[in-house]
Amino acid sequence: MTITPGLLPEGLRDRLPPDADAAASIMRHTIDAIALWGYQRVAPPLAEFEEALISRLKSARPQDLLRVVDPVSQRSLALRPDITAQVGRIAATRLAASARPLRLSYGGPVVKLRATQLRPEREMTQVGAELIGSDGVAAAAEIVQVAIAALEAVGVTGITVDLTLPDLVDTLAGGPFPLAAEAIPTVRQLLDAKDAACLAAMGAAAYLPLIEAAGPFDAAVETLRAIDAGGALASRIAGLRAIAGPLAGHATVTLDPTERHGFEYQSWFGFSLFAEGLNGEIGRGGSYTVLHDSGVEEPAVGFSIYPDPLIDFVASQGSARRLFLPPGTDPAQAAALRAEGWVSVAALGDACDPKALGCTHALRDGRPTAL
């Protein structure tokens, strides 16, 4: 079969100027913002042995992996669909003896086997941070603040953080709202879908008020507190308040305690990130566990941002000042201008068109002049 020149597989694409510049800028600024909170960067490989990667995957399913055969080992390799699992592997092996809490950051491409209607791209960028060794309130509060700082570093405004309690049903089922073990998954699913009729029909009417405990944080958490007459959720509610408090002035905080989809592997706490002008989630995070080879599970909390939707936003902010340097420009002067932040584009002949080369200014009479 003849392949059309320039044709790429479905879901993969080239990034051209200015989008490629915007993508690099987003990666650089978010990673730098995360580093200011003490997170050190790790860079796992794009592919790993399939069986090893599958053993640590939580947010992605094994059938979502794009596989290849390694010609060296003749073993099956898988391209990573998620970097979090790789960071967990590093923490549990190479950095197992490092002091805790361990703060790690990462950024790079991930590849999905199939795209979705909401995200038609199969190759995406993932940036994030993981705090390994604690999943307490202080750790959770820090990780949410780091996520917001990363978004603010690239100029994102109108940030909303939606908090959730992934283990809510399990906590209540073993206390004030008893449920048979086999009924718990169904109740979780129905609460996630906000299906009041089916909850009532299956005899789980005690859980119906939880559907109303969603919305702006202050009102929603008060509703949740009123529902929790027995105090089973007292520590959870106190934790949510401690997490939400420092976010004032940086983000709008909402609460949807029964949100479950996408938080299946989180433990007590989860959150989603949204931004003004962008459709859907731009990131999410929460508490989870890292599995060591010994079978010990280590608590952790982290977040991932998928910044691809931000590329158009950053690119629209305008490219760097590009200065056209006519033939004969003194190299020392050109170097001094670059040191001032100018992007220089040197003429290679008399016929060069500064505007066609994307220049915003030209050097005339020894001074940058707007075109």
Tab-separated table of C-alpha atoms in Angstrom:
chain	number	residue	atom	x	y	z
A	1	MET	CA	0.000	0.000	0.000
A	2	THR	CA	1.327	3.407	-0.982
A	3	ILE	CA	1.589	5.939	1.829
A	4	THR	CA	0.840	9.542	0.945
A	5	PRO	CA	3.938	11.690	1.636
A	6	GLY	CA	3.461	13.615	4.861
A	7	LEU	CA	0.544	11.447	6.039
A	8	LEU	CA	0.680	10.596	9.738
A	9	PRO	CA	-1.200	7.891	11.665
A	10	GLU	CA	-4.577	8.895	13.042
A	11	GLY	CA	-4.270	10.804	16.300
A	12	LEU	CA	-0.653	11.865	15.702
A	13	ARG	CA	0.428	15.251	14.369
A	14	ASP	CA	3.297	17.595	13.666
A	15	ARG	CA	3.553	20.761	15.705
A	16	LEU	CA	4.604	23.760	13.629
A	17	PRO	CA	5.514	27.301	14.661
A	18	PRO	CA	4.202	28.909	16.802
A	19	ASP	CA	2.519	25.863	18.393
A	20	ALA	CA	5.788	23.961	18.887
A	21	ASP	CA	7.305	26.992	20.602
A	22	ALA	CA	4.214	27.313	22.811
A	23	ALA	CA	4.366	23.623	23.748
A	24	ALA	CA	8.032	23.934	24.742
A	25	SER	CA	7.311	27.096	26.724
A	26	ILE	CA	4.461	25.423	28.620
A	27	MET	CA	6.645	22.455	29.527
A	28	ARG	CA	9.513	24.662	30.657
A	29	HIS	CA	7.459	27.059	32.755
A	30	THR	CA	5.305	24.408	34.443
A	31	ILE	CA	8.308	22.251	35.353
A	32	ASP	CA	10.187	25.300	36.624
A	33	ALA	CA	7.188	26.337	38.765
A	34	ILE	CA	6.945	22.834	40.252
A	35	ALA	CA	10.692	22.814	40.983
A	36	LEU	CA	10.311	25.914	43.154
A	37	TRP	CA	8.332	23.760	45.614
A	38	GLY	CA	11.230	21.331	46.011
A	39	TYR	CA	10.269	18.740	43.388
A	40	GLN	CA	13.171	17.144	41.517
A	41	ARG	CA	12.687	16.033	37.942
A	42	VAL	CA	12.893	12.453	36.730
A	43	ALA	CA	12.769	11.388	33.080
A	44	PRO	CA	11.627	7.784	32.559
A	45	PRO	CA	11.880	6.196	29.089
A	46	LEU	CA	9.087	6.351	26.528
A	47	ALA	CA	8.835	2.542	26.405
A	48	GLU	CA	9.222	-0.247	28.957
A	49	PHE	CA	8.814	-4.017	29.029
A	50	GLU	CA	5.102	-4.632	28.695
A	51	GLU	CA	4.654	-6.907	31.705
A	52	ALA	CA	6.533	-4.540	34.025
A	53	LEU	CA	4.512	-1.515	32.915
A	54	ILE	CA	1.181	-3.349	33.179
A	55	SER	CA	1.953	-4.383	36.748
A	56	ARG	CA	2.038	-0.737	37.827
A	57	LEU	CA	-0.670	0.802	35.652
A	58	LYS	CA	-3.621	2.210	37.557
A	59	SER	CA	-5.180	4.993	35.513
A	60	ALA	CA	-4.812	3.156	32.188
A	61	ARG	CA	-5.925	-0.333	31.169
A	62	PRO	CA	-3.519	-2.919	29.694
A	63	GLN	CA	-5.607	-3.027	26.510
A	64	ASP	CA	-4.905	0.689	26.014
A	65	LEU	CA	-1.200	0.053	25.449
A	66	LEU	CA	0.495	0.490	22.082
A	67	ARG	CA	2.944	-2.393	21.795
A	68	VAL	CA	6.066	-3.148	19.776
A	69	VAL	CA	8.569	-6.006	19.798
A	70	ASP	CA	12.068	-5.138	20.974
A	71	PRO	CA	14.499	-6.478	18.325
A	72	VAL	CA	17.242	-6.746	20.965
A	73	SER	CA	15.488	-8.727	23.707
A	74	GLN	CA	12.680	-10.139	21.522
A	75	ARG	CA	10.311	-9.160	24.315
A	76	SER	CA	7.178	-7.076	24.025
A	77	LEU	CA	7.565	-3.402	24.816
A	78	ALA	CA	4.752	-0.930	25.524
A	79	LEU	CA	4.720	2.799	24.948
A	80	ARG	CA	3.708	4.542	28.137
A	81	PRO	CA	0.112	5.821	28.313
A	82	ASP	CA	0.828	7.467	31.677
A	83	ILE	CA	4.023	8.663	33.387
A	84	THR	CA	2.708	8.396	36.962
A	85	ALA	CA	3.172	4.621	36.961
A	86	GLN	CA	6.791	5.039	35.890
A	87	VAL	CA	7.471	7.565	38.644
A	88	GLY	CA	6.028	5.058	41.111
A	89	ARG	CA	8.402	2.414	39.770
A	90	ILE	CA	11.381	4.735	40.195
A	91	ALA	CA	10.331	5.615	43.742
A	92	ALA	CA	9.891	1.947	44.668
A	93	THR	CA	13.176	0.751	43.108
A	94	ARG	CA	15.929	3.197	42.209
A	95	LEU	CA	14.945	5.682	44.922
A	96	ALA	CA	13.578	3.224	47.489
A	97	ALA	CA	16.271	4.185	50.006
A	98	SER	CA	15.862	7.955	49.521
A	99	ALA	CA	14.481	10.041	52.373
A	100	ARG	CA	10.719	10.484	52.517
A	101	PRO	CA	8.673	12.365	51.640
A	102	LEU	CA	10.096	12.087	48.137
A	103	ARG	CA	9.139	14.940	45.812
A	104	LEU	CA	9.453	14.149	42.101
A	105	SER	CA	8.309	15.954	38.953
A	106	TYR	CA	8.131	14.893	35.315
A	107	GLY	CA	7.072	15.977	31.874
A	108	GLY	CA	6.957	14.326	28.487
A	109	PRO	CA	4.845	12.618	25.823
A	110	VAL	CA	2.452	9.731	26.423
A	111	VAL	CA	0.830	7.592	23.744
A	112	LYS	CA	-2.622	6.006	23.786
A	113	LEU	CA	-3.694	3.067	21.669
A	114	ARG	CA	-7.003	4.729	20.887
A	115	ALA	CA	-8.313	8.280	21.025
A	116	THR	CA	-11.641	9.431	22.447
A	117	GLN	CA	-14.260	11.782	21.079
A	118	LEU	CA	-13.264	14.449	23.607
A	119	ARG	CA	-9.529	13.935	23.073
A	120	PRO	CA	-8.875	12.855	19.472
A	121	GLU	CA	-5.099	12.978	20.004
A	122	ARG	CA	-3.321	9.701	20.685
A	123	GLU	CA	-0.069	11.435	21.595
A	124	MET	CA	-0.321	13.944	24.427
A	125	THR	CA	1.946	15.785	26.817
A	126	GLN	CA	1.765	14.987	30.522
A	127	VAL	CA	3.323	17.175	33.222
A	128	GLY	CA	3.022	16.528	36.920
A	129	ALA	CA	4.408	15.986	40.380
A	130	GLU	CA	4.272	13.190	42.925
A	131	LEU	CA	4.823	13.443	46.681
A	132	ILE	CA	5.659	9.928	47.842
A	133	GLY	CA	5.711	8.827	51.459
A	134	SER	CA	2.624	10.659	52.719
A	135	ASP	CA	-1.008	11.067	51.709
A	136	GLY	CA	-2.077	13.180	54.688
A	137	VAL	CA	-3.881	16.501	54.627
A	138	ALA	CA	-0.663	18.540	54.565
A	139	ALA	CA	0.617	16.577	51.568
A	140	ALA	CA	-2.713	16.859	49.757
A	141	ALA	CA	-2.912	20.605	50.416
A	142	GLU	CA	0.612	21.081	49.071
A	143	ILE	CA	0.046	19.096	45.897
A	144	VAL	CA	-3.082	21.077	44.981
A	145	GLN	CA	-1.224	24.353	45.518
A	146	VAL	CA	1.667	23.121	43.352
A	147	ALA	CA	-0.758	22.203	40.565
A	148	ILE	CA	-2.297	25.677	40.641
A	149	ALA	CA	1.156	27.306	40.681
A	150	ALA	CA	2.095	25.296	37.580
A	151	LEU	CA	-0.988	26.546	35.722
A	152	GLU	CA	-0.488	30.130	36.877
A	153	ALA	CA	3.101	29.994	35.588
A	154	VAL	CA	1.801	29.807	32.012
A	155	GLY	CA	-0.784	32.527	32.471
A	156	VAL	CA	-3.862	30.389	33.100
A	157	THR	CA	-6.651	32.291	34.837
A	158	GLY	CA	-10.095	31.383	36.080
A	159	ILE	CA	-8.863	28.132	37.640
A	160	THR	CA	-11.426	25.868	39.309
A	161	VAL	CA	-10.509	22.976	41.604
A	162	ASP	CA	-13.235	20.359	42.057
A	163	LEU	CA	-12.637	18.189	45.143
A	164	THR	CA	-13.969	14.682	45.656
A	165	LEU	CA	-13.857	11.821	48.170
A	166	PRO	CA	-13.257	8.576	46.227
A	167	ASP	CA	-13.722	6.325	49.291
A	168	LEU	CA	-16.917	8.056	50.462
A	169	VAL	CA	-19.260	5.107	49.884
A	170	ASP	CA	-16.843	2.623	51.462
A	171	THR	CA	-16.540	4.827	54.550
A	172	LEU	CA	-20.292	5.237	54.972
A	173	ALA	CA	-21.122	1.633	54.096
A	174	GLY	CA	-19.098	0.407	57.041
A	175	GLY	CA	-20.706	2.918	59.405
A	176	PRO	CA	-23.894	4.983	59.436
A	177	PHE	CA	-25.264	3.818	56.037
A	178	PRO	CA	-24.641	0.043	56.017
A	179	LEU	CA	-24.462	-1.719	52.676
A	180	ALA	CA	-23.811	-5.296	51.659
A	181	ALA	CA	-20.376	-5.650	50.115
A	182	GLU	CA	-21.828	-6.654	46.749
A	183	ALA	CA	-23.981	-3.504	46.641
A	184	ILE	CA	-21.136	-1.034	47.160
A	185	PRO	CA	-19.902	-0.920	43.514
A	186	THR	CA	-23.450	-0.308	42.256
A	187	VAL	CA	-24.084	2.494	44.744
A	188	ARG	CA	-20.767	4.097	43.797
A	189	GLN	CA	-21.746	3.989	40.131
A	190	LEU	CA	-25.243	5.381	40.694
A	191	LEU	CA	-23.979	8.224	42.870
A	192	ASP	CA	-21.390	9.068	40.244
A	193	ALA	CA	-24.182	9.192	37.660
A	194	LYS	CA	-26.440	11.153	40.055
A	195	ASP	CA	-29.151	8.529	39.446
A	196	ALA	CA	-31.520	9.187	42.342
A	197	ALA	CA	-34.322	6.978	41.008
A	198	CYS	CA	-32.197	3.840	40.821
A	199	LEU	CA	-30.658	4.494	44.226
A	200	ALA	CA	-34.104	4.682	45.769
A	201	ALA	CA	-35.257	1.592	43.868
A	202	MET	CA	-32.393	-0.537	45.203
A	203	GLY	CA	-33.074	0.496	48.789
A	204	ALA	CA	-30.148	2.895	49.134
A	205	ALA	CA	-32.265	5.988	49.833
A	206	ALA	CA	-29.956	6.947	52.725
A	207	TYR	CA	-27.362	7.904	50.114
A	208	LEU	CA	-29.668	10.234	48.167
A	209	PRO	CA	-28.763	13.417	50.133
A	210	LEU	CA	-25.147	13.016	49.025
A	211	ILE	CA	-26.176	13.994	45.504
A	212	GLU	CA	-27.119	17.424	46.845
A	213	ALA	CA	-23.751	17.906	48.559
A	214	ALA	CA	-22.195	19.237	45.357
A	215	GLY	CA	-21.420	22.729	44.134
A	216	PRO	CA	-19.547	25.742	45.557
A	217	PHE	CA	-17.312	24.470	48.331
A	218	ASP	CA	-18.606	26.300	51.409
A	219	ALA	CA	-22.245	25.378	50.844
A	220	ALA	CA	-21.510	21.844	49.666
A	221	VAL	CA	-19.252	20.967	52.590
A	222	GLU	CA	-21.886	22.252	55.026
A	223	THR	CA	-24.451	19.995	53.339
A	224	LEU	CA	-22.050	17.081	53.666
A	225	ARG	CA	-21.472	17.867	57.332
A	226	ALA	CA	-25.226	17.942	57.995
A	227	ILE	CA	-25.631	14.538	56.327
A	228	ASP	CA	-22.817	13.090	58.452
A	229	ALA	CA	-24.773	13.081	61.705
A	230	GLY	CA	-22.699	10.227	63.122
A	231	GLY	CA	-19.328	11.886	62.459
A	232	ALA	CA	-17.984	9.161	60.170
A	233	LEU	CA	-16.784	11.822	57.743
A	234	ALA	CA	-15.515	14.319	60.314
A	235	SER	CA	-11.835	13.791	59.470
A	236	ARG	CA	-12.575	13.888	55.728
A	237	ILE	CA	-14.499	17.156	56.067
A	238	ALA	CA	-11.759	18.711	58.195
A	239	GLY	CA	-9.228	17.639	55.584
A	240	LEU	CA	-11.231	19.190	52.752
A	241	ARG	CA	-11.468	22.479	54.645
A	242	ALA	CA	-7.691	22.488	55.226
A	243	ILE	CA	-7.050	21.847	51.533
A	244	ALA	CA	-9.512	24.475	50.311
A	245	GLY	CA	-8.399	27.242	52.690
A	246	PRO	CA	-5.048	28.189	51.067
A	247	LEU	CA	-6.620	28.277	47.599
A	248	ALA	CA	-8.549	31.507	48.244
A	249	GLY	CA	-7.515	34.113	45.691
A	250	HIS	CA	-5.953	31.512	43.404
A	251	ALA	CA	-8.843	29.281	42.396
A	252	THR	CA	-12.560	28.711	42.717
A	253	VAL	CA	-13.140	25.600	44.830
A	254	THR	CA	-16.088	23.273	44.314
A	255	LEU	CA	-17.009	19.942	45.866
A	256	ASP	CA	-18.564	16.855	44.335
A	257	PRO	CA	-17.974	14.142	46.960
A	258	THR	CA	-19.582	11.351	44.917
A	259	GLU	CA	-17.556	11.940	41.721
A	260	ARG	CA	-15.947	8.605	40.971
A	261	HIS	CA	-15.185	8.234	37.265
A	262	GLY	CA	-11.440	8.603	36.726
A	263	PHE	CA	-10.711	8.385	40.456
A	264	GLU	CA	-11.010	4.617	40.757
A	265	TYR	CA	-7.440	4.178	42.011
A	266	GLN	CA	-7.415	7.170	44.342
A	267	SER	CA	-7.795	6.550	48.072
A	268	TRP	CA	-9.383	9.210	50.282
A	269	PHE	CA	-8.915	12.349	48.199
A	270	GLY	CA	-9.121	13.442	44.571
A	271	PHE	CA	-9.400	16.644	42.577
A	272	SER	CA	-9.961	17.872	39.020
A	273	LEU	CA	-8.588	21.048	37.460
A	274	PHE	CA	-10.502	23.296	35.082
A	275	ALA	CA	-9.641	26.665	33.543
A	276	GLU	CA	-11.631	29.498	32.053
A	277	GLY	CA	-11.957	29.271	28.284
A	278	LEU	CA	-10.902	25.608	28.094
A	279	ASN	CA	-13.291	22.704	27.613
A	280	GLY	CA	-13.156	19.808	30.036
A	281	GLU	CA	-10.539	18.869	32.585
A	282	ILE	CA	-7.009	20.091	32.141
A	283	GLY	CA	-5.661	17.931	34.942
A	284	ARG	CA	-6.447	15.827	37.971
A	285	GLY	CA	-4.810	14.278	40.990
A	286	GLY	CA	-5.266	12.834	44.431
A	287	SER	CA	-4.010	10.296	46.941
A	288	TYR	CA	-2.995	6.741	46.026
A	289	THR	CA	-0.423	4.077	46.891
A	290	VAL	CA	2.874	3.033	45.317
A	291	LEU	CA	3.447	-0.718	45.267
A	292	HIS	CA	6.914	-1.960	46.215
A	293	ASP	CA	8.250	-5.307	45.011
A	294	SER	CA	8.021	-6.556	48.594
A	295	GLY	CA	4.255	-6.098	48.451
A	296	VAL	CA	4.304	-3.056	50.741
A	297	GLU	CA	2.091	-0.183	49.619
A	298	GLU	CA	3.495	3.306	50.240
A	299	PRO	CA	1.130	6.301	50.496
A	300	ALA	CA	1.484	9.061	47.922
A	301	VAL	CA	-0.325	12.050	46.475
A	302	GLY	CA	0.190	13.718	43.126
A	303	PHE	CA	-1.278	15.357	40.053
A	304	SER	CA	-1.023	15.300	36.283
A	305	ILE	CA	-1.693	18.166	33.901
A	306	TYR	CA	-2.379	17.542	30.210
A	307	PRO	CA	-1.427	20.954	28.795
A	308	ASP	CA	-2.152	20.411	25.096
A	309	PRO	CA	-5.345	22.531	25.216
A	310	LEU	CA	-3.201	25.387	26.535
A	311	ILE	CA	-1.050	25.520	23.412
A	312	ASP	CA	-3.451	27.687	21.423
A	313	PHE	CA	-3.830	29.968	24.451
A	314	VAL	CA	-0.083	30.450	24.895
A	315	ALA	CA	0.533	30.801	21.155
A	316	SER	CA	-2.125	33.526	20.988
A	317	GLN	CA	-0.185	35.585	23.528
A	318	GLY	CA	2.256	36.439	20.772
A	319	SER	CA	5.657	35.126	19.831
A	320	ALA	CA	8.957	36.557	20.990
A	321	ARG	CA	10.211	39.783	19.458
A	322	ARG	CA	11.980	38.770	16.273
A	323	LEU	CA	14.563	41.260	15.059
A	324	PHE	CA	15.701	41.314	11.438
A	325	LEU	CA	19.436	41.992	11.120
A	326	PRO	CA	20.404	43.433	7.715
A	327	PRO	CA	23.584	42.340	5.928
A	328	GLY	CA	26.738	43.648	7.560
A	329	THR	CA	25.363	43.905	11.095
A	330	ASP	CA	28.178	43.945	13.654
A	331	PRO	CA	28.266	40.484	15.345
A	332	ALA	CA	28.997	42.109	18.721
A	333	GLN	CA	25.905	44.305	18.404
A	334	ALA	CA	23.822	41.289	17.401
A	335	ALA	CA	25.069	39.390	20.451
A	336	ALA	CA	24.227	42.345	22.712
A	337	LEU	CA	20.688	42.491	21.317
A	338	ARG	CA	20.192	38.771	21.904
A	339	ALA	CA	21.382	39.274	25.477
A	340	GLU	CA	18.571	41.829	25.846
A	341	GLY	CA	16.035	39.185	24.835
A	342	TRP	CA	15.696	39.798	21.115
A	343	VAL	CA	15.390	36.826	18.776
A	344	SER	CA	17.687	37.702	15.898
A	345	VAL	CA	17.089	36.688	12.283
A	346	ALA	CA	20.122	37.521	10.174
A	347	ALA	CA	19.781	38.328	6.489
A	348	LEU	CA	21.661	35.935	4.233
A	349	GLY	CA	21.327	38.213	1.234
A	350	ASP	CA	19.883	41.482	0.012
A	351	ALA	CA	16.576	39.923	-1.091
A	352	CYS	CA	15.372	38.814	2.363
A	353	ASP	CA	11.887	40.002	3.375
A	354	PRO	CA	11.745	40.651	7.150
A	355	LYS	CA	7.964	40.229	7.425
A	356	ALA	CA	7.994	37.014	5.416
A	357	LEU	CA	10.557	35.683	7.902
A	358	GLY	CA	8.170	36.430	10.773
A	359	CYS	CA	10.110	39.409	12.120
A	360	THR	CA	8.353	41.987	14.264
A	361	HIS	CA	11.223	44.507	14.127
A	362	ALA	CA	14.180	45.404	11.927
A	363	LEU	CA	17.513	46.944	12.874
A	364	ARG	CA	17.621	50.385	11.283
A	365	ASP	CA	20.182	53.079	12.056
A	366	GLY	CA	21.471	50.875	14.849
A	367	ARG	CA	18.099	50.602	16.609
A	368	PRO	CA	15.279	48.026	16.586
A	369	THR	CA	12.334	49.518	14.702
A	370	ALA	CA	8.841	48.033	14.612
A	371	LEU	CA	7.735	46.796	11.199
